[in-house]
Amino acid sequence: MLLAVKAGQKHLGSQTDFQKLDNYYLRHRLSNSNLMSWRQENKKGSLQDNPVSASDGDMMIAQALLEADKVWPGHGYKAQAFKLISDIKKLESNRSAKIITVGNWANKKSHFYNVMRTSDVMPEAFEEFYQATGDHSWIEIKSQMLTYLQQLSSQHKTGLVPDFAWISRQKQASPAKANDVATKDDGNYSTNACRVPMLLAASNDKEANNIVKKMLKFFKQKEEISSGFTLSGKPLYPYKSASFSAPIFVAASKYQNEGYGTLVEHEKYIFSRPLPANNYYDATLIVLAALNTNELTGLEK
């Protein structure tokens, strides 16, 4: 939905395209909420919804709906966005820690209530939710989640952050350990944290900019950007992946006049090959990188 509305901004996509995606979202909302089932599985010829949500997806849907109301007004998208934003705050936030939780399943009764996914630190989204609703708690969430991210960044010279972190009662963030939440790479810069450079670069927040620039300094020193790193900077796997390169390309493009031009050149390989047909994550981030880079720099890439 976010790609469709960004394409619509540039007259590369239509309201019809966006509405088809919106209809899919509406059909696959969780019972008694506006949150979306994070996964649909084909079982015996019918789509069945996984009964839990994923906060990052819900926030991007809300962003898309807010923007769609500006691009194609009069279709009820803003009202949809308000309902979804309200449910994100109600069902996907930890009010004492001031974080967005990883999903509605990570509630007060869950061991995972104090887990923060670093790719849920979306300062631009929080700013947009505040501007739309006037609810200042979104600014408080933005500020506190960036503080946690800064704590994680400061723990290593690389500035890298893990996929997941635990938040203590003292409001201190510490990296998750292997398999704490989802995978053996929970405590590494892996398939969730890889989006952080792009998400931070989308905002003009000073703290967000400082965090992403520290990461870019590390990436600039690497001959190859591998598919993940330990927080101390050791490559996890001996190959590259567009899902890691694309967000770095976006962030480096924003700051290319501050010494990151070579990093831009190094990572633009992602646009020189066809979009992968069997890896939606890579394909999505490549297209999002192209659209976001245009927004941040004003240049066609």
Coordinates of C-alpha atoms in Angstrom, one line a residue:
M1 CA 0.0 0.0 0.0
L2 CA 2.9 2.4 0.8
L3 CA 4.5 1.6 -2.6
A4 CA 1.1 2.2 -4.4
V5 CA 0.5 5.6 -2.8
K6 CA 4.1 6.7 -3.4
A7 CA 3.7 5.7 -7.0
G8 CA 0.4 7.6 -7.1
Q9 CA 2.2 10.7 -5.9
K10 CA 4.3 10.5 -9.1
H11 CA 1.4 9.6 -11.4
L12 CA 2.9 6.1 -11.8
G13 CA 0.0 4.4 -10.0
S14 CA -3.7 4.7 -9.8
Q15 CA -6.4 4.9 -7.1
T16 CA -7.8 1.7 -8.5
D17 CA -4.5 -0.1 -7.7
F18 CA -4.4 1.3 -4.2
Q19 CA -8.0 0.4 -3.6
K20 CA -7.4 -3.3 -4.5
L21 CA -4.7 -3.4 -1.8
D22 CA -6.9 -1.5 0.7
N23 CA -9.6 -4.1 0.0
Y24 CA -7.2 -6.9 0.8
Y25 CA -6.3 -5.1 4.1
L26 CA -9.9 -4.7 5.0
R27 CA -10.7 -8.4 4.3
H28 CA -7.8 -9.5 6.5
R29 CA -8.2 -7.5 9.6
L30 CA -8.2 -9.3 12.9
S31 CA -11.5 -9.9 14.6
N32 CA -12.8 -6.8 16.6
S33 CA -9.9 -4.6 15.5
N34 CA -8.5 -2.6 12.6
L35 CA -5.1 -4.3 12.9
M36 CA -4.1 -6.6 10.0
S37 CA -3.3 -10.3 10.3
W38 CA 0.4 -10.4 9.7
R39 CA 0.3 -13.5 7.5
Q40 CA -2.2 -15.3 5.2
E41 CA -1.7 -18.9 4.4
N42 CA -3.2 -21.0 1.6
K43 CA -4.7 -24.0 3.2
K44 CA -6.6 -26.4 1.0
G45 CA -7.4 -23.7 -1.5
S46 CA -8.5 -21.0 0.9
L47 CA -6.6 -18.1 2.6
Q48 CA -6.5 -18.4 6.3
D49 CA -5.4 -15.5 8.5
N50 CA -2.8 -15.9 11.2
P51 CA -4.6 -14.6 14.3
V52 CA -1.9 -12.0 15.3
S53 CA -0.6 -8.7 14.0
A54 CA 2.8 -7.2 13.2
S55 CA 3.2 -3.6 14.3
D56 CA 5.5 -2.5 11.6
G57 CA 3.1 -3.5 8.9
D58 CA 0.2 -1.8 10.6
M59 CA 2.1 1.5 10.9
M60 CA 3.0 1.4 7.2
I61 CA -0.7 0.8 6.3
A62 CA -1.7 3.8 8.5
Q63 CA 1.0 5.9 6.8
A64 CA -0.3 4.8 3.4
L65 CA -3.9 5.6 4.2
L66 CA -3.0 9.1 5.5
E67 CA -1.1 9.8 2.3
A68 CA -3.8 8.3 0.1
D69 CA -6.3 10.7 1.5
K70 CA -4.1 13.5 0.2
V71 CA -3.5 11.9 -3.2
W72 CA -7.0 10.6 -3.8
P73 CA -9.3 12.6 -1.4
G74 CA -12.9 11.6 -0.8
H75 CA -12.5 7.8 -0.5
G76 CA -12.6 7.5 3.3
Y77 CA -8.9 6.7 3.7
K78 CA -8.4 9.3 6.5
A79 CA -11.2 7.8 8.6
Q80 CA -9.7 4.4 8.1
A81 CA -6.2 5.7 9.1
F82 CA -7.6 7.2 12.3
K83 CA -9.2 3.9 13.3
L84 CA -6.0 2.0 12.7
I85 CA -3.8 4.5 14.5
S86 CA -6.1 4.3 17.5
D87 CA -5.9 0.6 17.6
I88 CA -2.1 0.6 17.2
K89 CA -1.9 2.8 20.3
K90 CA -4.4 0.7 22.1
L91 CA -3.3 -2.8 21.2
E92 CA 0.3 -2.5 20.0
S93 CA 2.0 -0.2 22.5
N94 CA 3.6 -0.4 25.9
R95 CA 2.6 2.8 27.6
S96 CA 5.0 2.6 30.5
A97 CA 8.1 1.9 28.4
K98 CA 6.7 4.2 25.6
I99 CA 7.4 1.7 22.8
I100 CA 5.5 0.1 20.0
T101 CA 5.4 -3.6 20.8
V102 CA 6.1 -6.2 18.2
G103 CA 2.4 -7.1 17.8
N104 CA -0.9 -7.4 19.6
W105 CA 0.2 -10.7 20.9
A106 CA 3.0 -9.0 23.0
N107 CA 0.5 -7.7 25.5
K108 CA 0.8 -7.1 29.3
K109 CA 0.4 -10.8 30.0
S110 CA 3.2 -11.7 27.6
H111 CA 6.9 -12.2 28.3
F112 CA 7.5 -10.1 25.1
Y113 CA 5.7 -7.0 26.3
N114 CA 9.0 -5.2 26.8
V115 CA 10.6 -6.3 23.5
M116 CA 11.3 -3.5 21.0
R117 CA 11.9 -4.3 17.3
T118 CA 14.3 -1.8 16.0
S119 CA 12.5 -1.5 12.6
D120 CA 9.5 -0.3 14.6
V121 CA 11.4 2.9 15.3
M122 CA 9.7 5.0 12.6
P123 CA 10.1 8.7 13.5
E124 CA 8.5 9.8 10.3
A125 CA 5.4 7.7 11.0
F126 CA 5.1 8.9 14.5
E127 CA 5.4 12.5 13.3
E128 CA 2.6 11.9 10.8
F129 CA 0.4 10.3 13.3
Y130 CA 0.8 13.3 15.6
Q131 CA 0.1 15.8 12.8
A132 CA -3.0 13.9 11.8
T133 CA -4.5 13.3 15.2
G134 CA -3.0 15.9 17.5
D135 CA -2.2 13.2 20.0
H136 CA 1.1 14.2 21.6
S137 CA 1.8 10.7 22.9
W138 CA 3.1 9.9 19.4
I139 CA 5.8 12.5 19.9
E140 CA 6.6 10.9 23.3
I141 CA 6.8 7.5 21.7
K142 CA 9.1 8.8 19.0
S143 CA 11.4 10.5 21.4
Q144 CA 11.6 7.5 23.8
M145 CA 12.1 4.9 21.0
L146 CA 14.9 7.0 19.5
T147 CA 16.5 7.2 23.0
Y148 CA 16.5 3.4 23.2
L149 CA 17.9 3.2 19.7
Q150 CA 20.7 5.6 20.7
Q151 CA 21.5 3.5 23.7
L152 CA 21.9 0.5 21.5
S153 CA 24.0 2.4 19.0
S154 CA 26.3 3.7 21.6
Q155 CA 27.2 0.2 22.8
H156 CA 29.4 -0.5 19.8
K157 CA 31.8 1.5 17.7
T158 CA 29.9 0.3 14.6
G159 CA 26.7 2.0 15.7
L160 CA 24.8 -1.1 14.5
V161 CA 21.6 -2.1 16.3
P162 CA 20.0 -5.6 16.7
D163 CA 16.8 -6.9 15.3
F164 CA 15.3 -6.9 18.8
A165 CA 16.1 -5.4 22.2
W166 CA 14.8 -5.8 25.7
I167 CA 13.6 -2.7 27.6
S168 CA 14.2 -2.8 31.3
R169 CA 12.0 -1.1 34.0
Q170 CA 14.8 1.5 34.3
K171 CA 14.2 2.3 30.6
Q172 CA 17.5 0.8 29.4
A173 CA 17.8 -1.1 26.1
S174 CA 19.9 -4.2 25.7
P175 CA 20.2 -6.5 22.6
A176 CA 18.2 -9.7 22.5
K177 CA 20.1 -12.9 22.6
A178 CA 19.9 -15.6 19.9
N179 CA 16.3 -17.1 19.6
D180 CA 14.9 -14.8 22.3
V181 CA 12.1 -13.7 19.9
A182 CA 12.3 -15.0 16.4
T183 CA 15.6 -16.3 15.0
K184 CA 19.2 -17.0 15.9
D185 CA 20.0 -13.5 14.7
D186 CA 17.7 -11.7 17.1
G187 CA 20.7 -9.9 18.6
N188 CA 22.5 -9.1 15.4
Y189 CA 22.0 -6.5 12.7
S190 CA 19.8 -8.7 10.6
T191 CA 16.6 -8.9 8.5
N192 CA 14.7 -6.4 10.7
A193 CA 17.4 -4.0 11.7
C194 CA 18.5 -3.7 8.0
R195 CA 15.5 -1.3 7.4
V196 CA 16.6 1.1 10.2
P197 CA 18.9 3.3 8.0
M198 CA 16.1 4.0 5.6
L199 CA 13.5 4.6 8.3
L200 CA 15.7 7.0 10.2
A201 CA 16.8 8.8 7.0
A202 CA 13.1 9.5 6.2
S203 CA 13.0 11.9 9.2
N204 CA 14.8 15.2 9.9
D205 CA 15.0 14.5 13.6
K206 CA 18.4 15.3 14.8
E207 CA 18.9 12.2 17.0
A208 CA 17.7 10.0 14.1
N209 CA 20.2 11.6 11.8
N210 CA 23.1 11.1 14.3
I211 CA 22.3 7.4 14.7
V212 CA 22.1 6.7 11.0
K213 CA 25.3 8.7 10.2
K214 CA 27.2 6.6 12.7
M215 CA 26.0 3.4 10.9
L216 CA 26.9 4.9 7.6
K217 CA 30.5 5.6 8.8
F218 CA 30.8 1.8 9.5
F219 CA 29.3 0.8 6.2
K220 CA 31.6 3.2 4.3
Q221 CA 34.6 1.3 5.6
K222 CA 33.4 -2.1 4.3
E223 CA 34.5 -3.4 1.0
E224 CA 31.2 -5.4 0.8
I225 CA 28.0 -5.0 2.7
S226 CA 27.1 -8.6 3.6
S227 CA 23.6 -9.9 4.6
G228 CA 23.9 -9.0 8.2
F229 CA 26.6 -8.3 10.8
T230 CA 27.2 -8.9 14.5
L231 CA 27.0 -5.7 16.4
S232 CA 30.8 -5.6 16.6
G233 CA 30.9 -5.6 12.8
K234 CA 31.6 -9.2 11.7
P235 CA 29.8 -10.4 8.6
L236 CA 27.1 -13.0 9.3
Y237 CA 26.9 -14.5 5.8
P238 CA 29.3 -14.4 2.8
Y239 CA 26.9 -12.9 0.3
K240 CA 25.1 -9.6 -0.4
S241 CA 21.4 -8.9 -0.3
A242 CA 19.3 -6.1 -1.7
S243 CA 17.3 -6.0 1.5
F244 CA 20.5 -4.8 3.3
S245 CA 21.9 -2.6 0.5
A246 CA 18.7 -0.8 -0.5
P247 CA 18.1 0.9 2.9
I248 CA 21.8 1.9 3.1
F249 CA 21.5 3.3 -0.4
V250 CA 18.6 5.6 0.7
A251 CA 20.4 6.8 3.8
A252 CA 23.7 7.4 2.0
S253 CA 21.9 9.3 -0.8
K254 CA 20.5 11.7 1.7
Y255 CA 23.9 12.5 3.1
Q256 CA 26.0 11.9 0.0
N257 CA 27.3 15.5 0.2
E258 CA 28.7 14.7 3.6
G259 CA 31.2 12.1 2.3
Y260 CA 29.0 9.2 1.5
G261 CA 29.0 9.5 -2.3
T262 CA 31.2 6.4 -2.7
L263 CA 28.7 4.4 -0.6
V264 CA 25.9 5.5 -2.9
E265 CA 27.9 4.3 -6.0
H266 CA 28.8 1.1 -4.3
E267 CA 25.2 0.1 -3.4
K268 CA 23.4 1.3 -6.5
Y269 CA 24.0 -2.2 -8.1
I270 CA 20.5 -3.1 -6.8
F271 CA 19.0 -1.1 -9.6
S272 CA 21.1 -2.7 -12.4
R273 CA 19.3 -6.1 -12.3
P274 CA 15.7 -7.2 -12.7
L275 CA 13.6 -7.2 -9.6
P276 CA 13.8 -10.7 -7.9
A277 CA 10.7 -12.7 -8.7
N278 CA 11.1 -15.1 -5.8
N279 CA 12.0 -12.7 -2.9
Y280 CA 9.3 -10.2 -2.1
Y281 CA 11.3 -8.7 0.7
D282 CA 14.2 -7.7 -1.5
A283 CA 11.9 -6.6 -4.3
T284 CA 9.8 -4.4 -2.0
L285 CA 12.8 -2.7 -0.5
I286 CA 14.4 -2.1 -3.9
V287 CA 11.3 -0.3 -5.1
L288 CA 10.8 1.5 -1.8
A289 CA 14.5 2.6 -2.0
A290 CA 14.0 4.1 -5.5
L291 CA 10.9 6.0 -4.4
N292 CA 12.3 7.2 -1.1
T293 CA 15.6 8.3 -2.6
N294 CA 13.7 10.5 -5.0
E295 CA 11.7 12.1 -2.1
L296 CA 14.8 12.7 0.0
T297 CA 17.1 14.1 -2.7
G298 CA 14.8 15.4 -5.3
L299 CA 16.8 13.4 -7.9
E300 CA 15.6 10.6 -10.1
K301 CA 17.6 7.5 -9.5

